[in-house]
Short mmCIF file of C-alpha atoms in Angstrom, two decimals:
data_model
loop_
_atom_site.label_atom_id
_atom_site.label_comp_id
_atom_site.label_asym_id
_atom_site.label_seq_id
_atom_site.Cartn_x
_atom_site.Cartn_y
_atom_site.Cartn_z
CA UNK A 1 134.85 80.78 97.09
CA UNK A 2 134.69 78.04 94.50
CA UNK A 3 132.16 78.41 91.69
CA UNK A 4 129.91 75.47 90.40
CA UNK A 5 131.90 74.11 88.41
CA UNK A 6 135.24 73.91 90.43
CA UNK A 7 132.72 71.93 92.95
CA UNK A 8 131.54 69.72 90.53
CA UNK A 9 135.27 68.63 90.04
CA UNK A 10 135.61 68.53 93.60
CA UNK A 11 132.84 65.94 93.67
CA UNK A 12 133.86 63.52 90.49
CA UNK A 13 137.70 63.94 91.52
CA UNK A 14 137.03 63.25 95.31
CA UNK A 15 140.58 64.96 96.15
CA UNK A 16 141.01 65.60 99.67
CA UNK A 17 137.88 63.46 100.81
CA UNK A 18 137.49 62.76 104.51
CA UNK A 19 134.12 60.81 103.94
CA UNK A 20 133.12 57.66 101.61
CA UNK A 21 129.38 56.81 101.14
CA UNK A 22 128.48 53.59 100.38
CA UNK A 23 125.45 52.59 98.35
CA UNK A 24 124.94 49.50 96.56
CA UNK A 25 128.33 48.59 95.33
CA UNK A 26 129.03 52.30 94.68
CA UNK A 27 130.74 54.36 96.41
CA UNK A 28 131.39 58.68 96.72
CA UNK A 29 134.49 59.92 98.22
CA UNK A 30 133.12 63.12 100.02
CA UNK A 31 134.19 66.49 102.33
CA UNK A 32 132.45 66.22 105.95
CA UNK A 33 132.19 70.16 105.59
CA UNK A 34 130.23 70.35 102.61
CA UNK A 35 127.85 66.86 103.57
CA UNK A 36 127.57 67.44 107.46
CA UNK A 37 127.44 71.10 106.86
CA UNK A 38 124.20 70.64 105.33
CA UNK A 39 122.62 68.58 106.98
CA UNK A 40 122.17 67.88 110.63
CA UNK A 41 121.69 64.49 110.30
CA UNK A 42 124.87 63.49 108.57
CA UNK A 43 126.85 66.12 111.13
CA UNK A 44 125.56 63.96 113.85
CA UNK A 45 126.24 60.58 112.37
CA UNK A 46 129.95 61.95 112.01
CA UNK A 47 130.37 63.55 115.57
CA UNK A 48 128.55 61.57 117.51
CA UNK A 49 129.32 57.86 119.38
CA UNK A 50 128.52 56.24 115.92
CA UNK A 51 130.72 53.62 114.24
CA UNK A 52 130.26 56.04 111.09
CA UNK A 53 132.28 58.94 112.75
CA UNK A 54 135.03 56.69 113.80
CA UNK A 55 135.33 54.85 110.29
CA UNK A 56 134.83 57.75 108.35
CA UNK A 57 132.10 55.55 105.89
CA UNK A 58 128.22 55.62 106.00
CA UNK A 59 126.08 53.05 104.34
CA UNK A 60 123.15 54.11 102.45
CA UNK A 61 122.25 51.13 100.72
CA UNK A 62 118.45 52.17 101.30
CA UNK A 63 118.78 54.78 98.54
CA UNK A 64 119.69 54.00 95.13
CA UNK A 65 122.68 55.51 93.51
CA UNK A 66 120.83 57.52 91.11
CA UNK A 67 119.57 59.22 94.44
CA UNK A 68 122.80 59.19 96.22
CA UNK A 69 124.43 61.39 93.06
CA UNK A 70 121.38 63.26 92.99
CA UNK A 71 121.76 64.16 96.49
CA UNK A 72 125.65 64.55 96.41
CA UNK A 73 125.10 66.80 93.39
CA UNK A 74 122.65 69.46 95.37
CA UNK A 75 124.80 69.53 98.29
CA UNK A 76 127.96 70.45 95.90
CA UNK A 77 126.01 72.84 93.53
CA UNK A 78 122.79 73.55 95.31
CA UNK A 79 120.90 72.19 92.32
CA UNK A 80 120.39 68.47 91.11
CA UNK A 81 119.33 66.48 87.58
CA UNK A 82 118.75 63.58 86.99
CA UNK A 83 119.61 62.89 82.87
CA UNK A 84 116.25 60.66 82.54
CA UNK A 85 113.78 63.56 83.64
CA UNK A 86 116.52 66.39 82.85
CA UNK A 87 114.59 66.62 79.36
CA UNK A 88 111.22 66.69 80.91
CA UNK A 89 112.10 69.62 82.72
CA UNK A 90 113.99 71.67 79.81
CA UNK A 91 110.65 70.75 78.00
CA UNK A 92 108.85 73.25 80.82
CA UNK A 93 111.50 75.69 80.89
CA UNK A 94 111.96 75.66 77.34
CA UNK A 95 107.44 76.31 76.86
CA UNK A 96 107.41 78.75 79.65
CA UNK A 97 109.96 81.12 76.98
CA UNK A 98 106.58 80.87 74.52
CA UNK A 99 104.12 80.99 76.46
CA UNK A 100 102.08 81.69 72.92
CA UNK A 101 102.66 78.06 72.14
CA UNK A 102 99.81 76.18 73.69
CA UNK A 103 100.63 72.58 73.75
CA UNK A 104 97.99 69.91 73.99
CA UNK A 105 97.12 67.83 77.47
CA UNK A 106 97.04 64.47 78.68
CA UNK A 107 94.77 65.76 81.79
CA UNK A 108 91.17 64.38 81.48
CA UNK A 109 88.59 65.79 79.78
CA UNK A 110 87.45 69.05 81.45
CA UNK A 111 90.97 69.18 83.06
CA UNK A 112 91.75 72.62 82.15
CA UNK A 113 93.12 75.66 83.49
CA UNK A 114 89.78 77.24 85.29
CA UNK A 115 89.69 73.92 87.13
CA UNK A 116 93.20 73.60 88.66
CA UNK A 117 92.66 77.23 89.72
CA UNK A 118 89.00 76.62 91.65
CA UNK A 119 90.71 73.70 93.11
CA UNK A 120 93.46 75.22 94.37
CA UNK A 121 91.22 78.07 95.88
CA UNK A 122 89.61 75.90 97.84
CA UNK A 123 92.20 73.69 98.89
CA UNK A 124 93.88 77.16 99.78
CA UNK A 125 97.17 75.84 97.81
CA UNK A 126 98.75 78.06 95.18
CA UNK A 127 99.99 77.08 91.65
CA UNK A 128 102.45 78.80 90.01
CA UNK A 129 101.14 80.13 86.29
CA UNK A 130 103.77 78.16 84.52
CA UNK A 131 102.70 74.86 85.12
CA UNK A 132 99.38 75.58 84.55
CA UNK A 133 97.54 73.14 81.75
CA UNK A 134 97.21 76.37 79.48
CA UNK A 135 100.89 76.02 79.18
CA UNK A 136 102.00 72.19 78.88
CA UNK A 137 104.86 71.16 77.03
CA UNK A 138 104.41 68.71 73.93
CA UNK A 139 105.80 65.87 76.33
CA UNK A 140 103.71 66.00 78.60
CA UNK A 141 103.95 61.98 78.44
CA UNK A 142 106.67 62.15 79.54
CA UNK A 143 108.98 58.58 79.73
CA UNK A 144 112.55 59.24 79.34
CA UNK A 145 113.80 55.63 77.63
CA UNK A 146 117.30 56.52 78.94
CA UNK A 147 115.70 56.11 82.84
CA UNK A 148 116.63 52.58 83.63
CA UNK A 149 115.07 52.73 86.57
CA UNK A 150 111.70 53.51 84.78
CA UNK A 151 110.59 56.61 86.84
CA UNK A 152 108.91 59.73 85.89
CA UNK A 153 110.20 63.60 86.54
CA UNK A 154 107.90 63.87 89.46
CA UNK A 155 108.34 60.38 90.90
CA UNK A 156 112.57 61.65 90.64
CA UNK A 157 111.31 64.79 92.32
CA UNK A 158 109.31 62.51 94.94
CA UNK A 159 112.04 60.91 95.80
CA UNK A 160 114.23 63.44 96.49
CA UNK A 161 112.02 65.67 98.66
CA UNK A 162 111.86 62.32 100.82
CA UNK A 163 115.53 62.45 101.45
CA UNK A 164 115.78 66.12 101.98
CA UNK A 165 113.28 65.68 104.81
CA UNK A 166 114.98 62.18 106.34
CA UNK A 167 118.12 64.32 105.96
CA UNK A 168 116.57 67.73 107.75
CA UNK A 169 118.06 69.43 104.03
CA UNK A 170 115.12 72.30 104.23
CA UNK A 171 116.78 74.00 101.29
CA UNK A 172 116.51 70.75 99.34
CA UNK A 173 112.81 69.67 99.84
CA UNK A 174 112.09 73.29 98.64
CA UNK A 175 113.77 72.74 95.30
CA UNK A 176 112.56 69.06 95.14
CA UNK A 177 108.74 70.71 95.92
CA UNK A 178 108.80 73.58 93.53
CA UNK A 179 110.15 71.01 90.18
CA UNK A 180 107.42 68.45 91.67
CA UNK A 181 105.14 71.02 90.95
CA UNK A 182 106.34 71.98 87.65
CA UNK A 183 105.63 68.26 86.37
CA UNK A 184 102.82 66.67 88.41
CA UNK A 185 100.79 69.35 87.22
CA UNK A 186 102.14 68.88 83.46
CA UNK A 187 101.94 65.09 83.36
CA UNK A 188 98.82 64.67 85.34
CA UNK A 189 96.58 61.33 86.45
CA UNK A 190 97.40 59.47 82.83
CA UNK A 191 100.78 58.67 82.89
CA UNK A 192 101.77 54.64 84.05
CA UNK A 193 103.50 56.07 86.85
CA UNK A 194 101.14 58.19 88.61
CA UNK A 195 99.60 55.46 91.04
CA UNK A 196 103.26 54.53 92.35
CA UNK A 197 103.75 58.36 93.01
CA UNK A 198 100.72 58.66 94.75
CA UNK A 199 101.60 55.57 97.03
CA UNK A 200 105.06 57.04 97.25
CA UNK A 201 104.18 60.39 97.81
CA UNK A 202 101.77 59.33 101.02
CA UNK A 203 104.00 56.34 102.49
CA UNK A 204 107.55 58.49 102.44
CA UNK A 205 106.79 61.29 104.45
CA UNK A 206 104.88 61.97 107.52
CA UNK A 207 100.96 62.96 107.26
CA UNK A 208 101.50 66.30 108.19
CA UNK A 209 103.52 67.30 105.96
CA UNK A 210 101.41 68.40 102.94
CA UNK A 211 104.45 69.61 100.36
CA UNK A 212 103.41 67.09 97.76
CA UNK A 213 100.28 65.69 99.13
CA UNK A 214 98.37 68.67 98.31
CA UNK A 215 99.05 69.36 94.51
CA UNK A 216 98.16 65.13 94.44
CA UNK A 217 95.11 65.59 96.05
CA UNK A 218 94.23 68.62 93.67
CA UNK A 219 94.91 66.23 90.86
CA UNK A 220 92.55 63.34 92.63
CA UNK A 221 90.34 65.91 93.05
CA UNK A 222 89.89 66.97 89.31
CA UNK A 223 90.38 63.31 88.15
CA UNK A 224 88.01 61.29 90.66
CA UNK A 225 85.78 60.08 88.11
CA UNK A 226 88.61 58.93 85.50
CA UNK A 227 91.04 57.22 88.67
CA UNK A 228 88.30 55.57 89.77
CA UNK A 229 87.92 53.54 86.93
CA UNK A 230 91.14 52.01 87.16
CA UNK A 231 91.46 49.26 89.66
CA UNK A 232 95.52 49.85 90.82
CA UNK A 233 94.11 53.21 91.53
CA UNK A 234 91.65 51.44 94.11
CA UNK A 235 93.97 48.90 95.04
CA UNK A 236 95.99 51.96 96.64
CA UNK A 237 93.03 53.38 98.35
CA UNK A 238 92.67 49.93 100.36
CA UNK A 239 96.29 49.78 100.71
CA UNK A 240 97.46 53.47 101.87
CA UNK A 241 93.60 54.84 103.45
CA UNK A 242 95.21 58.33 103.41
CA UNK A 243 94.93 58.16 99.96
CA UNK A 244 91.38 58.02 100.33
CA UNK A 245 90.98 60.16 103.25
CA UNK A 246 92.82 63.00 101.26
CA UNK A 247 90.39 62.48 98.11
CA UNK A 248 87.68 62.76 100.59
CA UNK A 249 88.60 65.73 101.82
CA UNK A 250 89.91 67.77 98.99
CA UNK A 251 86.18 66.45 97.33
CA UNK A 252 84.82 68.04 100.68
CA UNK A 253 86.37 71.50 100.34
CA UNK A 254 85.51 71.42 96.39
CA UNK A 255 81.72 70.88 96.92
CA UNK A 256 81.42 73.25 100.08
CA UNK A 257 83.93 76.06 97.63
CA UNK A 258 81.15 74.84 94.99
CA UNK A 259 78.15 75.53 97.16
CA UNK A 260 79.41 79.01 98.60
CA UNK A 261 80.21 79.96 94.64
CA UNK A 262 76.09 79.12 93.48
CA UNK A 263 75.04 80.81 96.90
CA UNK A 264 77.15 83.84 96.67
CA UNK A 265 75.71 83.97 92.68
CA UNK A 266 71.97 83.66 93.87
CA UNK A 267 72.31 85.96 96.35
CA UNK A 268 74.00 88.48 93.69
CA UNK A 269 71.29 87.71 91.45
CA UNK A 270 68.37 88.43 94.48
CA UNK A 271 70.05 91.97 94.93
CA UNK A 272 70.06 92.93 91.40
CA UNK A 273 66.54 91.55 91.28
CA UNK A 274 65.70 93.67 94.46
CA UNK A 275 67.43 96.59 92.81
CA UNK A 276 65.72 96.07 89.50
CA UNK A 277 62.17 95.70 91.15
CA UNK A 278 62.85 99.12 93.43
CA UNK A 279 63.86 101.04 89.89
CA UNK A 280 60.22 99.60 88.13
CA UNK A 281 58.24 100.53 91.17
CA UNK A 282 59.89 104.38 91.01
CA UNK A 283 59.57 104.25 87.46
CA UNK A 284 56.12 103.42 87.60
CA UNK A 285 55.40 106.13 90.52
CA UNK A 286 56.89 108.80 88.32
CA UNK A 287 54.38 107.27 85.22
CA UNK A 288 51.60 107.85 87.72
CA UNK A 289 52.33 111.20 88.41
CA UNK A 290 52.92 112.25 84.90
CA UNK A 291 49.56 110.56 84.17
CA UNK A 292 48.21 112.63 86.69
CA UNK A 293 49.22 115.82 85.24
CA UNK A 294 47.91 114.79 81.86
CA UNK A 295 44.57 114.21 83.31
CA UNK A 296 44.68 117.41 84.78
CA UNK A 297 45.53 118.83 81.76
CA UNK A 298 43.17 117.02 79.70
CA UNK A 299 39.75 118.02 82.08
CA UNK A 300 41.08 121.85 81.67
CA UNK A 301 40.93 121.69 78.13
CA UNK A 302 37.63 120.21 78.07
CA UNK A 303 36.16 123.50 79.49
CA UNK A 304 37.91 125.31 76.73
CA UNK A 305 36.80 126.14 73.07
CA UNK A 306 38.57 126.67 69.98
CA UNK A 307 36.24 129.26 67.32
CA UNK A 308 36.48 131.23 64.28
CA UNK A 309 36.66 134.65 64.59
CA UNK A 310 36.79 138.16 62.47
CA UNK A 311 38.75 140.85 63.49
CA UNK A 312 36.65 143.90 63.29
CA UNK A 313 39.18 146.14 62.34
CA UNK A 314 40.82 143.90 59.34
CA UNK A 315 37.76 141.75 59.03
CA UNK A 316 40.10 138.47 58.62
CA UNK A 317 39.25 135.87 60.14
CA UNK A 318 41.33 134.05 63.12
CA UNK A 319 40.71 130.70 65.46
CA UNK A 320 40.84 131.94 69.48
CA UNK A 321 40.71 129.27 72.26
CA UNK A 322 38.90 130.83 75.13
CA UNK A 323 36.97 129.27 78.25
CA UNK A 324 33.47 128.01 76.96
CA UNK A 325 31.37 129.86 80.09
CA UNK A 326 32.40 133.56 78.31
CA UNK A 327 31.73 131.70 74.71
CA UNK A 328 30.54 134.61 72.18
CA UNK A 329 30.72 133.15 68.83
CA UNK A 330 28.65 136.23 67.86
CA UNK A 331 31.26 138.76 69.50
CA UNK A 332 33.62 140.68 67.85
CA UNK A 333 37.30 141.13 68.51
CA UNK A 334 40.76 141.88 67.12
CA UNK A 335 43.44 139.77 65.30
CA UNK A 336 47.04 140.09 66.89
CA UNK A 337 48.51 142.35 64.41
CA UNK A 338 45.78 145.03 64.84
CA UNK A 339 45.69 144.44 68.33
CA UNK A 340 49.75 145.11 68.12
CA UNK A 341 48.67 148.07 65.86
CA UNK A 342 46.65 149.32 68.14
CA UNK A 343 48.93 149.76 71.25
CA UNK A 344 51.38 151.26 69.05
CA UNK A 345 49.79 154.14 68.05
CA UNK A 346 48.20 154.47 71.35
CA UNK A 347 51.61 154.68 72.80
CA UNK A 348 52.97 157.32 70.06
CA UNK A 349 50.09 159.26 71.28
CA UNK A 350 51.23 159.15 74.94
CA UNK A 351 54.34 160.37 73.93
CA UNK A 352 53.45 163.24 72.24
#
């Protein structure tokens, strides 16, 4: 099987082309078996009752040609660049090797990393790490001056996740989708080009299909305050009402994701506060108890005594504490070590 590069040949030399696409002035000398095996569309344009399959040439004078090659170049090497945004995406691939380098943002204010993630959560999409604003390339302005036709990397992307879905090319709108995402989220809301994506974005594919349309309405999301103040921004709104609609929604599911976050955080907060109140009132029954037993203790020693005695074998003297009612400070008694004394020899006296 040919590699890359043999197909690439293939492509620029045309040899053994059974196919010419039209476009413009231009045109590609093509293989039916690598174009219609693709793509369902183009297999039934050149099989069916069509004057394309009995001419062998299809016009697609809709596109331009920088989209025709980019097409023509994923269906030969199942990858596609376009040299004005090809540097724009070696500047993500080229970050995402040091991801230590933190590169600044031209998000709005507060656009940061913690944001795109809580908006994602609750417009249940997922973001992939690298393209997350913690990691944005220094060009994240992104404006190729060799792109004569003045578009951005994700307006190129745009574009060609469009054709891949007027051309059934599933494959394609996956790769178009995933290096959308690698730049929309770079580039954000304050590049020249962002309201033409968003009107291209909702006006070239069908409503229900939310590949792009969610990571835009993630980005209206974050940036409703700052698009708002721009009147092209509104101008599209009127225009395309999905727009809107979308920015309504995503707004919707942000605030309701915002509300269950504060709820789930008092009610956290109400169970530690339960918890902490049920520890103070054990706490303070186990004070009470204790108290008890020092009040207990405390009326027992009041009915005892503390006096000084003399041992009336040693005559020392000696402090006893005995119970006041058999109180004879008069009395004699013993100190410990004749009372010790004592039982000794009493017990040597046993024994013999």
């Amino acid at each position: 099987m040919p590699d890359m590069q043999q197909m690439q040949q293939m492509l620029k030399s045309g040899d053994f082309s059974d196919l010419t696409l039209k476009c413009r002035g231009h045109e590609r000398r093509v293989h039916r078996v690598i174009v219609c095996g693709q793509s369902p569309v183009f297999k039934a344009m050149c099989s069916g009752p069509f004057q394309e399959a009995s001419s062998g040439v299809i016009d697609l004078s809709d596109h331009t040609i920088v989209d025709l090659d980019c097409l023509l170049q994923y269906l030969y090497t199942r990858d596609y660049s376009d040299p004005a945004t090809e540097s724009a995406d070696a500047a993500v691939s080229s970050n995402a090797d040091n991801p230590g380098e933190v590169m600044p943002s031209t998000l709005p204010n507060g656009f940061n990393h913690d944001m795109v993630v809580d908006a994602a959560a609750s417009l249940n999409v997922d973001i992939p790490q690298e393209v997350m604003p913690s990691a944005l390339p220094m060009d994240s302005t992104h404006s190729p001056e060799g792109d004569k036709e003045g578009w951005s990397a994700p307006l190129r992307h745009a574009r060609m996740y469009a054709i891949g879905d007027r051309y059934d090319i599933v494959p394609l709108k996956d790769l178009a989708k995933s290096k959308f995402g690698a730049t929309v989220y770079r580039d954000g809301p304050r590049t020249d080009t962002f309201p033409e994506l968003i009107e291209y974005v909702h006006t070239s594919t069908p409503e229900s299909d939310r590949g792009l349309r969610d990571p835009i309405q993630q980005i209206i999301v974050l940036s409703a305050e700052y698009l708002l103040m721009h009147q092209d921004i509104i101008e599209i709104m009127l225009d395309v009402p999905t727009v809107a609609v979308d920015m309504c929604k995503g707004l919707l599911a942000w605030a309701e994701t915002e509300i269950k976050s504060r709820n789930d955080h008092i009610a956290s907060m109400q169970t530690k506060h339960g918890e902490e109140k049920q520890r103070l009132e054990q706490t303070a029954a186990e004070n009470d108890i204790q108290m008890k037993k020092a009040e207990e203790k405390l009326e027992r020693c009041k009915n005892l005594a503390e006096w000084l005695w003399r041992c009336e074998t040693c005559r020392s003297e000696f402090t006893k504490t005995i119970p006041i009612k058999i109180l004879d400070p008069l009395g004699f008694t013993e100190c410990f070590p004749c009372q010790m004394s004592k039982k000794y020899r009493r017990a040597i006296m046993w024994k013999e």
